[in-house]
Amino acid sequence: MKKNKTMIVTFLAPAVIMFAIIFIYPIIRTVAMSFFKIEGVTDPVSKWEFSGFANYIKLFNTQLFRISMWNIFRIWLLGGIIVMALALLFAVILTSGIRFKSTFRAIIYMPNVVSAVALATMWLQYVFSPKFGLFKSIGDFLHWEWLSKFQWLNPDHLFLALLVAYCFGMVGYHMLIFASGIERISTDYFEAATLDGANKIQQFRYITLPLLKGVLKTNITMWSVSSAGFFLWSQLFSMVVSNTQTITPVVYMYQNIFGAGNSMTERNSGIGAAVGVLLSICVVIIFVVCNKIFKDDDIEF
Amino acid sequence: MKKKILSALLCVTMVSAMLTGCGSGGDAPAASAPETEKEAAAETPDAETEAPADTAAENEGTASAGGKLVYWSMWDAAEPQAQAIAQSIEAFTAETGIEVDVQFKGRTGIREGLQPALDAGTNIDLFDEDIDRVNTTWGSYLLDLEDLAAANDYEATANAGLMAACREVAGGTLKSIPYQPNVFAYFYNMDIFEEAGVTAVPTTWDEFLDVCQKIKDAGYTPITNDNAYIASMFGYHMSRLIGEPATEEVVKNGDWDNEAVLKTAQAYEELASKGFFSDTIESNQWPAGQNTELAMGSAAMYLNGSWLPNEVKDIAGEDFHWGCFSYPAVEGGVDGTEASNYGAQVFAINAKSTNAEQAFQLITYLTKGEADKLLSDMSVGIPADSNNAEWPALLSNVKPVMESLSTRYPWGAGAEANADMTPIIVENFTKLCGGSLDAQGFVDALKAAGN
C-alpha cells in the first residue's frame, strides 16, 4: 500500500500541478485583482491600488454594464429557446429516415465550418442591407413592404439582427448533438409504439423527449458556456465602437482592459476582473438551476 | 524499485518539459518558470517567460546572433503599409548590414500583446501605433528621443506640426517619431459639388447648410456616415462650440445640461429634418456608408480620416475626385476651421533596448526619402518627410487642410472620451441623425444614462 501511495502521488502530481498553475492560480489572481485598481493587465502587484468593492459598485452603477448583462441574458434565453427548438426539430426530421440525410445534415452544419468573420460580414453587409439586402429583395419580390422596408440594422433592431445571425450559425452544432442522442434510442421503442397506434407526435412526446433529457442538459450547458463568453459576434456587429444593442459583459471587460475604440479611454483591469467574477457567478447559478431542473438520468435504456 | 525511480524521474522530466513548452500559459507567473527556461533567461537578459512560445524562440535566437533589431509593427502583413515597410526594411538591411526582425502583429495584436510583452521583458527594440496610444498608454516604456533626434539632425526635414504634437502628448519631450500622418475632416465627392453648383467649400455652419441644400436639390444625399465614426460629428460640433477640453469634461462627467449639448443636438435635428442625411443612416454599419454611398457616388460628404480614399479606392475607382474641408465653424463658437483631429502613427523605441541607435537609424530610414515616398504611394497616405512635397494624387486636396490646422483634437474631438458613454452617445446620436429622436429627446436620453 505504501508503495502504491508513492506511485499515486507521482502520477497525480503532474496533473495536480498543471491544474493548480493553469486553473487555480489564475482564478485566485483574478478574484484578487477585482478588488484593486490596476491600469495595465500585467502591472506588478506593487502597482495595484486596493479599492475594496469599488469596482463592483461602479459596475452596478454603470448603465452600460447593466445593458451588457441584459443583452447576454437575452441572447442566452431567447437565443437558447430558438436554437434548441430548431436544433431539436431538425434533428428529429433528419433521424426520421428522410432521403439525402447526410446532405441536409452537412448543409445545416455548414455555418460552423465557415469563419464567423465571413458569416457576420455576409449578414451585416449583404443579408440585412437596407439597399440591396436579401431580405429587402425577398420583400420586394413578394410585395411585402413590411419586410423590404424593415431596418434590421438600426439601433432599435440591431439586437434582433444579431440574434438571427448568431442562431443561424449555432443550430447545426446543437442539432448534431441532438441527432446523436436520438440515434442512440433503439428503434424497437418506436416500432412497438407504432404497433400500439401512437402517431409521430405522440412518439416524440412520450419516447424521444424523455429519453433525450440528458442530451438536452448537455446542450443547455454547452449553450450557456458559449453564451457567457459571447464576444466575437458582438465585436463583428459593432465594428470599431461598441453598440448598446450588441455589447456583452466580455466586450465591456475588454474595453476596460485594453481601451475602447480608437479613443484613449481610462483602463482598469480590476474592473475587467470584477466582470469576470460576476460572469462566473452567473454561470455557476445557471448550472445549479439546470442541475435542479434536469436531475440525473434515472431512465436507463 | 529501480523501475519506479525511473518512472518518477520520467514524470518529473515530462512535467518540466510540459511547463517549458507551455511557458506561454497566460497567467503563469514568471517565478514558476522551470530551471530550463531560467537558464535560457540568464543567457539573454531580455528573454521573456510569458510571451508566446514562437516569439520566445525567435528572440532567443536573435539575441544570441547579436545586434538584430526586433520591430513589432501595428500593421497586418497583407496591408499595403506592411508591404511598403517590409520592402524598405530589406533595402535598409542591404544598405547598412543591420538585420531587422519585423513582426507584423496587427492592431489588436499590438494593443493586447505589447504591454504584457514589455512587462515580461521581451526583446523588442521598436514598435509603432497611434500617436496617442503610444505616448499615453505606453508612455512609461519609451526611450526619450531628444538626444538621438538632435544628434542626427532629424527635424531638418520632419513635419514641424506633428513633431510638436508628439512632444505635446508626451508631456513636453520627444518620445516618438511620427509617420503616416492623417487628418480627420470632411471628405467629399468633388463631382457632386460641381454638379450642384457649389463653388467653394463651406467654412461656416450657414454655408454648410447652404451646400447641403444645393446637393439635395441636385438629387444627391448630402451627408452620410457609419456607426464607427458618427460620434465624431457630435464631438466636432461640441468642440467648435466650447472647445475640445470642455467637450471632454462634459462627456467624462456627464454634464449633459451644458447648453452646448442641446445646441449641438438642435443643429443636427435641423440637418435631419431637412433630409440632409442618408435615408439609411440609422442602419449604416461600417463600412456600409463609406462603401455603398460615398464611394458609389450617391452621397456627397463623409466626416472621416485621410485613410478613407485608400480604403475605398477599389470601389470609388481612379476617377473619383476627392475634396476635403475642415469641419465648419459655428456661430459664437470657440474653435474655428483651424482645429481638427490630426495625428500620425508613431515609432517609439523601448527604453530597455540595447540597440537604440540602430533602431533610430531604422526609424530615420523609414520616415524619410525613398522609403517614406514608397509608403505614401503604396498606402495612399500622407508623407512624413517635408522634402516629399508631392502627395498622392487622391490626397492632393487634403494638403491645404492639413497645413491650415493649428489646434489638435484627440480622437473624435472628445466624443469618445468616456467608454461607458460612447455606445449610448452613438445610439442616440444615430437616432437624432435618422430623425427618430429630437434634440431634447437626445439630451434626455444621455441624462438618463447617467443614472
PDB file of N, CA, C and O in Angstrom, chain B residues 61-91:
ATOM      1  N   GLY B  61      16.979  33.335 -30.266  1.00  0.00           N
ATOM      2  CA  GLY B  61      17.887  33.147 -31.388  1.00  0.00           C
ATOM      3  C   GLY B  61      18.524  34.460 -31.808  1.00  0.00           C
ATOM      4  O   GLY B  61      19.730  34.556 -31.974  1.00  0.00           O
ATOM      5  N   THR B  62      17.682  35.505 -31.907  1.00  0.00           N
ATOM      6  CA  THR B  62      18.193  36.779 -32.394  1.00  0.00           C
ATOM      7  C   THR B  62      19.209  37.367 -31.421  1.00  0.00           C
ATOM      8  O   THR B  62      20.219  37.897 -31.831  1.00  0.00           O
ATOM      9  N   ALA B  63      18.890  37.238 -30.121  1.00  0.00           N
ATOM     10  CA  ALA B  63      19.782  37.866 -29.151  1.00  0.00           C
ATOM     11  C   ALA B  63      21.175  37.239 -29.204  1.00  0.00           C
ATOM     12  O   ALA B  63      22.169  37.941 -29.130  1.00  0.00           O
ATOM     13  N   SER B  64      21.171  35.903 -29.384  1.00  0.00           N
ATOM     14  CA  SER B  64      22.484  35.269 -29.409  1.00  0.00           C
ATOM     15  C   SER B  64      23.206  35.595 -30.717  1.00  0.00           C
ATOM     16  O   SER B  64      24.425  35.664 -30.757  1.00  0.00           O
ATOM     17  N   ALA B  65      22.416  35.825 -31.802  1.00  0.00           N
ATOM     18  CA  ALA B  65      23.043  36.208 -33.062  1.00  0.00           C
ATOM     19  C   ALA B  65      23.658  37.603 -32.927  1.00  0.00           C
ATOM     20  O   ALA B  65      24.619  37.928 -33.594  1.00  0.00           O
ATOM     21  N   GLY B  66      23.052  38.409 -32.074  1.00  0.00           N
ATOM     22  CA  GLY B  66      23.628  39.706 -31.740  1.00  0.00           C
ATOM     23  C   GLY B  66      23.250  40.803 -32.705  1.00  0.00           C
ATOM     24  O   GLY B  66      23.354  40.680 -33.916  1.00  0.00           O
ATOM     25  N   GLY B  67      22.748  41.920 -32.164  1.00  0.00           N
ATOM     26  CA  GLY B  67      22.550  43.116 -32.955  1.00  0.00           C
ATOM     27  C   GLY B  67      21.338  43.147 -33.866  1.00  0.00           C
ATOM     28  O   GLY B  67      21.100  44.163 -34.488  1.00  0.00           O
ATOM     29  N   LYS B  68      20.575  42.076 -33.940  1.00  0.00           N
ATOM     30  CA  LYS B  68      19.408  42.103 -34.826  1.00  0.00           C
ATOM     31  C   LYS B  68      18.290  42.897 -34.160  1.00  0.00           C
ATOM     32  O   LYS B  68      17.929  42.626 -33.022  1.00  0.00           O
ATOM     33  N   LEU B  69      17.758  43.870 -34.890  1.00  0.00           N
ATOM     34  CA  LEU B  69      16.696  44.697 -34.325  1.00  0.00           C
ATOM     35  C   LEU B  69      15.386  43.940 -34.339  1.00  0.00           C
ATOM     36  O   LEU B  69      15.067  43.260 -35.303  1.00  0.00           O
ATOM     37  N   VAL B  70      14.595  44.091 -33.264  1.00  0.00           N
ATOM     38  CA  VAL B  70      13.265  43.488 -33.240  1.00  0.00           C
ATOM     39  C   VAL B  70      12.238  44.614 -33.297  1.00  0.00           C
ATOM     40  O   VAL B  70      12.228  45.503 -32.452  1.00  0.00           O
ATOM     41  N   TYR B  71      11.400  44.563 -34.322  1.00  0.00           N
ATOM     42  CA  TYR B  71      10.408  45.617 -34.543  1.00  0.00           C
ATOM     43  C   TYR B  71       9.019  45.003 -34.555  1.00  0.00           C
ATOM     44  O   TYR B  71       8.709  44.156 -35.373  1.00  0.00           O
ATOM     45  N   TRP B  72       8.187  45.405 -33.589  1.00  0.00           N
ATOM     46  CA  TRP B  72       6.790  44.964 -33.553  1.00  0.00           C
ATOM     47  C   TRP B  72       5.956  46.011 -34.270  1.00  0.00           C
ATOM     48  O   TRP B  72       5.906  47.165 -33.840  1.00  0.00           O
ATOM     49  N   SER B  73       5.292  45.578 -35.333  1.00  0.00           N
ATOM     50  CA  SER B  73       4.556  46.525 -36.153  1.00  0.00           C
ATOM     51  C   SER B  73       3.053  46.391 -35.946  1.00  0.00           C
ATOM     52  O   SER B  73       2.525  45.304 -35.731  1.00  0.00           O
ATOM     53  N   MET B  74       2.347  47.522 -36.028  1.00  0.00           N
ATOM     54  CA  MET B  74       0.895  47.532 -35.861  1.00  0.00           C
ATOM     55  C   MET B  74       0.160  47.085 -37.116  1.00  0.00           C
ATOM     56  O   MET B  74      -1.051  46.924 -37.102  1.00  0.00           O
ATOM     57  N   TRP B  75       0.878  46.924 -38.226  1.00  0.00           N
ATOM     58  CA  TRP B  75       0.188  46.592 -39.480  1.00  0.00           C
ATOM     59  C   TRP B  75       0.038  45.082 -39.626  1.00  0.00           C
ATOM     60  O   TRP B  75       0.829  44.319 -39.084  1.00  0.00           O
ATOM     61  N   ASP B  76      -0.981  44.692 -40.391  1.00  0.00           N
ATOM     62  CA  ASP B  76      -1.114  43.286 -40.765  1.00  0.00           C
ATOM     63  C   ASP B  76      -0.270  43.072 -42.006  1.00  0.00           C
ATOM     64  O   ASP B  76      -0.215  43.948 -42.876  1.00  0.00           O
ATOM     65  N   ALA B  77       0.349  41.895 -42.083  1.00  0.00           N
ATOM     66  CA  ALA B  77       1.298  41.651 -43.167  1.00  0.00           C
ATOM     67  C   ALA B  77       0.700  41.899 -44.557  1.00  0.00           C
ATOM     68  O   ALA B  77       1.421  42.241 -45.488  1.00  0.00           O
ATOM     69  N   ALA B  78      -0.619  41.760 -44.698  1.00  0.00           N
ATOM     70  CA  ALA B  78      -1.219  41.891 -46.028  1.00  0.00           C
ATOM     71  C   ALA B  78      -1.501  43.347 -46.405  1.00  0.00           C
ATOM     72  O   ALA B  78      -1.792  43.645 -47.560  1.00  0.00           O
ATOM     73  N   GLU B  79      -1.424  44.257 -45.450  1.00  0.00           N
ATOM     74  CA  GLU B  79      -1.768  45.652 -45.740  1.00  0.00           C
ATOM     75  C   GLU B  79      -0.678  46.320 -46.571  1.00  0.00           C
ATOM     76  O   GLU B  79       0.505  45.973 -46.446  1.00  0.00           O
ATOM     77  N   PRO B  80      -1.060  47.300 -47.399  1.00  0.00           N
ATOM     78  CA  PRO B  80      -0.044  47.981 -48.205  1.00  0.00           C
ATOM     79  C   PRO B  80       1.049  48.625 -47.358  1.00  0.00           C
ATOM     80  O   PRO B  80       2.213  48.651 -47.755  1.00  0.00           O
ATOM     81  N   GLN B  81       0.670  49.132 -46.173  1.00  0.00           N
ATOM     82  CA  GLN B  81       1.666  49.754 -45.299  1.00  0.00           C
ATOM     83  C   GLN B  81       2.742  48.737 -44.918  1.00  0.00           C
ATOM     84  O   GLN B  81       3.939  49.039 -44.945  1.00  0.00           O
ATOM     85  N   ALA B  82       2.283  47.528 -44.566  1.00  0.00           N
ATOM     86  CA  ALA B  82       3.230  46.497 -44.152  1.00  0.00           C
ATOM     87  C   ALA B  82       4.123  46.102 -45.319  1.00  0.00           C
ATOM     88  O   ALA B  82       5.326  45.897 -45.160  1.00  0.00           O
ATOM     89  N   GLN B  83       3.525  46.017 -46.502  1.00  0.00           N
ATOM     90  CA  GLN B  83       4.317  45.622 -47.664  1.00  0.00           C
ATOM     91  C   GLN B  83       5.380  46.661 -47.979  1.00  0.00           C
ATOM     92  O   GLN B  83       6.527  46.326 -48.286  1.00  0.00           O
ATOM     93  N   ALA B  84       4.986  47.940 -47.873  1.00  0.00           N
ATOM     94  CA  ALA B  84       5.952  49.006 -48.134  1.00  0.00           C
ATOM     95  C   ALA B  84       7.072  48.977 -47.094  1.00  0.00           C
ATOM     96  O   ALA B  84       8.257  49.091 -47.434  1.00  0.00           O
ATOM     97  N   ILE B  85       6.684  48.796 -45.836  1.00  0.00           N
ATOM     98  CA  ILE B  85       7.690  48.794 -44.764  1.00  0.00           C
ATOM     99  C   ILE B  85       8.636  47.604 -44.927  1.00  0.00           C
ATOM    100  O   ILE B  85       9.859  47.742 -44.816  1.00  0.00           O
ATOM    101  N   ALA B  86       8.060  46.445 -45.229  1.00  0.00           N
ATOM    102  CA  ALA B  86       8.893  45.248 -45.389  1.00  0.00           C
ATOM    103  C   ALA B  86       9.899  45.449 -46.522  1.00  0.00           C
ATOM    104  O   ALA B  86      11.080  45.093 -46.414  1.00  0.00           O
ATOM    105  N   GLN B  87       9.421  46.058 -47.596  1.00  0.00           N
ATOM    106  CA  GLN B  87      10.287  46.313 -48.753  1.00  0.00           C
ATOM    107  C   GLN B  87      11.426  47.270 -48.375  1.00  0.00           C
ATOM    108  O   GLN B  87      12.583  47.044 -48.719  1.00  0.00           O
ATOM    109  N   SER B  88      11.067  48.314 -47.629  1.00  0.00           N
ATOM    110  CA  SER B  88      12.081  49.296 -47.241  1.00  0.00           C
ATOM    111  C   SER B  88      13.074  48.711 -46.248  1.00  0.00           C
ATOM    112  O   SER B  88      14.247  49.069 -46.258  1.00  0.00           O
ATOM    113  N   ILE B  89      12.585  47.820 -45.383  1.00  0.00           N
ATOM    114  CA  ILE B  89      13.485  47.223 -44.398  1.00  0.00           C
ATOM    115  C   ILE B  89      14.527  46.358 -45.111  1.00  0.00           C
ATOM    116  O   ILE B  89      15.705  46.344 -44.729  1.00  0.00           O
ATOM    117  N   GLU B  90      14.083  45.676 -46.152  1.00  0.00           N
ATOM    118  CA  GLU B  90      15.022  44.863 -46.929  1.00  0.00           C
ATOM    119  C   GLU B  90      16.142  45.754 -47.491  1.00  0.00           C
ATOM    120  O   GLU B  90      17.330  45.429 -47.403  1.00  0.00           O
ATOM    121  N   ALA B  91      15.728  46.903 -48.026  1.00  0.00           N
ATOM    122  CA  ALA B  91      16.710  47.828 -48.580  1.00  0.00           C
ATOM    123  C   ALA B  91      17.623  48.373 -47.487  1.00  0.00           C
ATOM    124  O   ALA B  91      18.834  48.544 -47.687  1.00  0.00           O
TER     125      ALA B  91
END
